[in-house]
XYZ file of C-alpha atoms in Angstrom:
292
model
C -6.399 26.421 31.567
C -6.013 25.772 27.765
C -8.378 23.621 26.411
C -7.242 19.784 25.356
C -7.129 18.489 22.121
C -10.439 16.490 20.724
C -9.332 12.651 21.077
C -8.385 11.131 17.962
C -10.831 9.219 15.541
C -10.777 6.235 14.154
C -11.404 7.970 10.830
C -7.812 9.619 11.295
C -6.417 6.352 11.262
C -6.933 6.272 7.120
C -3.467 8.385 6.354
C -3.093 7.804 2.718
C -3.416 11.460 2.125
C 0.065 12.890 3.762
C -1.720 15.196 5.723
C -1.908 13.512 9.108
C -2.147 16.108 11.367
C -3.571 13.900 14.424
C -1.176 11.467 15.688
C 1.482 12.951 13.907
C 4.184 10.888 15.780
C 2.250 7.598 14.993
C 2.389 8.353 11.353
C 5.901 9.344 11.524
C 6.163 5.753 13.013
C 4.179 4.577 10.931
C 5.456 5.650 7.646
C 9.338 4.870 8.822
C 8.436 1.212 9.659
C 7.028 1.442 5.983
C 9.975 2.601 4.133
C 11.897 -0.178 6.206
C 9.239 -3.327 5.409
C 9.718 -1.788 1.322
C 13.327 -1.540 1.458
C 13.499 -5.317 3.233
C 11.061 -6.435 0.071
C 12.784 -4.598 -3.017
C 14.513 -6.985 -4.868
C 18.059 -6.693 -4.758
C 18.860 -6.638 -8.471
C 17.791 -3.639 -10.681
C 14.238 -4.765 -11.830
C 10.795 -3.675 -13.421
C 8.643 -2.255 -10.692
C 4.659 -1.278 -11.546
C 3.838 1.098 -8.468
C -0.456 1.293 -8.111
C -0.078 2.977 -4.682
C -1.701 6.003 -6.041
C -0.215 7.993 -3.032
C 2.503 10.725 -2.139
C 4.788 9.306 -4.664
C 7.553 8.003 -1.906
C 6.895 4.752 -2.586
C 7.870 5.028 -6.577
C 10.807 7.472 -5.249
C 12.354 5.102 -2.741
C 12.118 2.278 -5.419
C 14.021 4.481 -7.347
C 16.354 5.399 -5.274
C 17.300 2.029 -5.075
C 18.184 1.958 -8.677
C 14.886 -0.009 -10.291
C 13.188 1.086 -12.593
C 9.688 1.624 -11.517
C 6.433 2.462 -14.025
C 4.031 5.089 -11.392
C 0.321 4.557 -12.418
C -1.739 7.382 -11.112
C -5.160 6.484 -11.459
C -7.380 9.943 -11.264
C -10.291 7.840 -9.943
C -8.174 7.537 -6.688
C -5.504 10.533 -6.645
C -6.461 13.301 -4.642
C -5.959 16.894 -5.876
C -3.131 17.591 -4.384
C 0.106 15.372 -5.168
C 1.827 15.114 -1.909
C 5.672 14.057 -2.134
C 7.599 14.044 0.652
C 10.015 15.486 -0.762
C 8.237 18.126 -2.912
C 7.105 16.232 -6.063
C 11.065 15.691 -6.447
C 12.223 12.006 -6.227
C 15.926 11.486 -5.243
C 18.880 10.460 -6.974
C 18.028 11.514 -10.430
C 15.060 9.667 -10.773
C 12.646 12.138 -12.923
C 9.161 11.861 -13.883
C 6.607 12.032 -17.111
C 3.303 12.701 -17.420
C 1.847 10.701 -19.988
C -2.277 9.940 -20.761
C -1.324 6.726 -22.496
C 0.633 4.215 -20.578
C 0.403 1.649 -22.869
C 2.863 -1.507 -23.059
C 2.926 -4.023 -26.067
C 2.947 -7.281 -25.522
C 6.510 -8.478 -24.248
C 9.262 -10.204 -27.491
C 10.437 -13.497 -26.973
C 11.668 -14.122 -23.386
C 9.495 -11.745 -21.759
C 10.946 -8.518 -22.048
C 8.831 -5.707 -22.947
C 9.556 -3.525 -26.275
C 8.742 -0.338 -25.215
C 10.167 2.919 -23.798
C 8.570 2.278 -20.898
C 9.895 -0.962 -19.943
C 13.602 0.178 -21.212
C 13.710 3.504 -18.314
C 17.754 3.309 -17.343
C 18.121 2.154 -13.445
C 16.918 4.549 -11.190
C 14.044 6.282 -13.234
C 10.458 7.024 -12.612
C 7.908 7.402 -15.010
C 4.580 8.527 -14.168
C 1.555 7.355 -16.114
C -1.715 8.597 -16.238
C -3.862 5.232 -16.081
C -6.607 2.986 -14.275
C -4.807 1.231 -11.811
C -7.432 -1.271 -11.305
C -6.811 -2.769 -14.663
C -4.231 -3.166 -16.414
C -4.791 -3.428 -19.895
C -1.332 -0.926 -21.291
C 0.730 -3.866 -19.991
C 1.567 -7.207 -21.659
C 1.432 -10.619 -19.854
C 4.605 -11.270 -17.655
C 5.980 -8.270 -18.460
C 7.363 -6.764 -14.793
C 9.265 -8.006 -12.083
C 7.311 -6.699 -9.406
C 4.028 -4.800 -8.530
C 3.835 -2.507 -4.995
C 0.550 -1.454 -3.974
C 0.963 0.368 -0.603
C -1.266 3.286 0.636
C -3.965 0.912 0.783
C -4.899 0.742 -2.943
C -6.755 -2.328 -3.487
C -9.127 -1.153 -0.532
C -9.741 1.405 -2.696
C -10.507 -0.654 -5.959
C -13.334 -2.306 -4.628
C -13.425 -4.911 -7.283
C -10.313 -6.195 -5.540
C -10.341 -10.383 -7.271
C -10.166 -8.067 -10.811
C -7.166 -6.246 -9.370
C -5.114 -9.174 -8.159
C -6.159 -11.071 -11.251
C -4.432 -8.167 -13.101
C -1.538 -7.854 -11.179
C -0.848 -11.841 -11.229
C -1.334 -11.542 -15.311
C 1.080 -8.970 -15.569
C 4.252 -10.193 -13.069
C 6.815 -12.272 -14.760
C 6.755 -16.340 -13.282
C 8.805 -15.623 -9.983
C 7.668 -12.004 -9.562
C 6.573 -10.642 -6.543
C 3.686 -8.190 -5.217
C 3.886 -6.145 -2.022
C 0.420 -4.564 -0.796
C -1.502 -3.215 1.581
C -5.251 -2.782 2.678
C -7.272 -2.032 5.523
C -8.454 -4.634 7.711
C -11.323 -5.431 9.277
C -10.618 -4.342 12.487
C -10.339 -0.762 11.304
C -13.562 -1.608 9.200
C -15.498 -2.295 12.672
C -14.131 0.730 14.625
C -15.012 2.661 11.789
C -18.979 0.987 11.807
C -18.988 1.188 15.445
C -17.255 4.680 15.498
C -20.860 5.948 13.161
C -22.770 3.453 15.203
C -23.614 1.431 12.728
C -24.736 -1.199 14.945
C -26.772 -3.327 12.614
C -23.897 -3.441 9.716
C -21.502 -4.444 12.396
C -23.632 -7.529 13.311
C -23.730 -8.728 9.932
C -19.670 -8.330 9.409
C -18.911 -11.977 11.162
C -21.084 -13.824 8.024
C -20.451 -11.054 5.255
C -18.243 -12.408 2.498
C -17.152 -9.059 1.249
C -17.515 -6.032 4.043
C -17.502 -2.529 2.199
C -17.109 0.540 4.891
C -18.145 4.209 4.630
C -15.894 6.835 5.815
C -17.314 9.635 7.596
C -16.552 12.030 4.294
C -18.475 9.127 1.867
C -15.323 7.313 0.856
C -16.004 3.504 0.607
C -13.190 1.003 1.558
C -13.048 -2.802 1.354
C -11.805 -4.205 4.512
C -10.396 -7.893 4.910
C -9.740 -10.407 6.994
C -6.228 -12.285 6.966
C -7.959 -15.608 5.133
C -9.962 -13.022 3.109
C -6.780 -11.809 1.665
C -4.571 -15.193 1.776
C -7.928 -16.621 -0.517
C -8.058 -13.808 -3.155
C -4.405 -13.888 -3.254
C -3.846 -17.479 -3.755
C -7.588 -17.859 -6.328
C -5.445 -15.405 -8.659
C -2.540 -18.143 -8.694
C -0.124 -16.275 -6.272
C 1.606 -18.207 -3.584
C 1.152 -16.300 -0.222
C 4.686 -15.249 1.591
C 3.727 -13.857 4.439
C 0.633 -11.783 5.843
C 1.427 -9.455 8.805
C -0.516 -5.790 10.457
C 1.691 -2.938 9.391
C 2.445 -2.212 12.492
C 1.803 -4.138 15.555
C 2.133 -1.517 18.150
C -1.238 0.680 18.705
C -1.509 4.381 17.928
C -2.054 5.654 21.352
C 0.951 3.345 22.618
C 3.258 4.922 19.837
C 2.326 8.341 20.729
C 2.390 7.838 24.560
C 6.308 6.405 24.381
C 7.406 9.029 21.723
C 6.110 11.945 23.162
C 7.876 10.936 26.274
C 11.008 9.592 24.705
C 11.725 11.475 21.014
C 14.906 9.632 20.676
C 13.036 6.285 20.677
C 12.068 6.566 17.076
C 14.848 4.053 15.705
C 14.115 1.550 18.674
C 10.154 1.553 18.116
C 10.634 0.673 14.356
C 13.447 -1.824 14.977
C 11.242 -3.459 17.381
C 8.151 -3.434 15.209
C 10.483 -5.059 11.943
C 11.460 -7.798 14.762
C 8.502 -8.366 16.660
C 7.489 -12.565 16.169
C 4.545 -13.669 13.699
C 1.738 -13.236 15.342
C -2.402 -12.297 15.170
C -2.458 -11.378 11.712
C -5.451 -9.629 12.725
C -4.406 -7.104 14.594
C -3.467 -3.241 13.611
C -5.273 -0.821 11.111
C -4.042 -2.229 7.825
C -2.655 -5.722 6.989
C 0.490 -5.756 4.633
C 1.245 -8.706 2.588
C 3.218 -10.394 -0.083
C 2.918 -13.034 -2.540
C 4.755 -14.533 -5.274
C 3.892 -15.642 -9.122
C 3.913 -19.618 -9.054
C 6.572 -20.424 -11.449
């Protein structure tokens, strides 16, 4: 009798790294229903778009592809070795990329625009920076349209307020940021996963939780209010704050193993499902706006 899989970890649940070889059909769920959220959030004229994922590079690639121009900060503090593209380190549609150790951007001319080659990529371009995506001090003050930071990146900078601070300093009035971060109910799992029992009693009054995963990677994990506060303290007005995906791993897994051809109807249902516990799921996504 062949021997059964080991059960899934809460630890597997991080999947910024593109290798997610347990649950592989939740994180093909997972990563469709992202690619649909960010193609519902581009904006729909060509614009300036900072990517600080600091992950696989489709993010940047399907911005791209939708004819923005889009800035790529890798920030060697958080890329991994390997640089994991889903479609082999090539974006789509022309889009090409440049390695460059200085990403800096001068302060914008009259009217906001920056002056830089940078700022003036044609539609559909990527340009990769080397930088610290934490701060950003190689771009000028209202200078971008919009700022993405999937795969979890301010969880990563754990000096999250200077992060958003940045990221409100640098979008245009009007401009919008899309991000993502783990929440706490992943932070708990992951305590009570190492049994961590006497951190996880102190998580209810703790104003900022930092968790260690099992290979010594620390992550900040929020609450919804956590996140609406630090958002709206850096003078962004809060859109929306929603899980990533409503639907649990093991329910995901059970119906598409079962049913392959569900695929479509799982992430149409997840893009439709109602507002509701903004506590729930792995990772919270949210967006917020520059007051104007």
């Amino acid at each position: 009798m062949p021997a059964r899989p080991p059960e899934p970890t809460i630890a597997s649940l991080r999947g910024a790294s593109g290798d997610e070889q347990t649950l592989p059909l939740y994180w093909s769920f997972y990563w469709s229903v992202a690619a649909a959220q960010l193609a519902r959030w581009l904006p729909r004229r060509p614009a300036l778009i900072v990517d600080l994922s600091n992950g696989d590079g489709r993010t940047a690639a399907q911005a791209a592809a939708a004819g923005h121009q889009v800035l790529e900060v890798m920030d060697p503090l958080l890329t991994g070795p390997r640089d994991h593209h889903p479609e082999g380190g090539r974006p789509p549609n022309g889009a090409h990329r440049t390695t460059h150790r200085d990403g800096r951007l001068p302060r914008p001319r009259q009217g906001g625009a920056p002056s830089n080659g940078h700022a003036h990529l044609p539609p559909g371009v990527t340009r990769r920076v080397i930088a610290d995506s934490g701060t950003l001090p190689y771009l000028g003050d209202a200078c971008v349209d919009a700022v993405v930071a999937e795969h979890r990146a301010l969880s990563r900078h754990l000096a999250t307020e200077e992060t958003i601070a940045e990221i409100a300093r640098v979008l245009r009035p009007g401009g919008r940021v899309l991000l993502s971060v783990d929440s706490l109910t992943l932070g708990m799992a992951l305590l009570a996963e190492q049994n961590c029992w006497a951190h996880l009693s102190d998580v209810p009054a703790a104003e900022v939780v930092l968790v260690p995963w099992p290979d010594g990677a620390i992550t900040r994990c929020f609450w919804s209010d956590q996140l609406r506060e630090l958002l709206t303290e850096a003078g962004l007005e809060v859109e929306w704050i929603r899980p990533r995906t409503a639907l649990s791993p093991s329910t995901v897994e059970h119906v598409l193993t079962r049913s392959p051809e569900a695929m479509e109807r799982l992430v149409r249902t997840e893009l439709t499902a109602p507002p509701g516990d903004e506590s729930l799921g792995v990772h919270l996504l949210a967006s917020a706006r520059r007051r104007t």
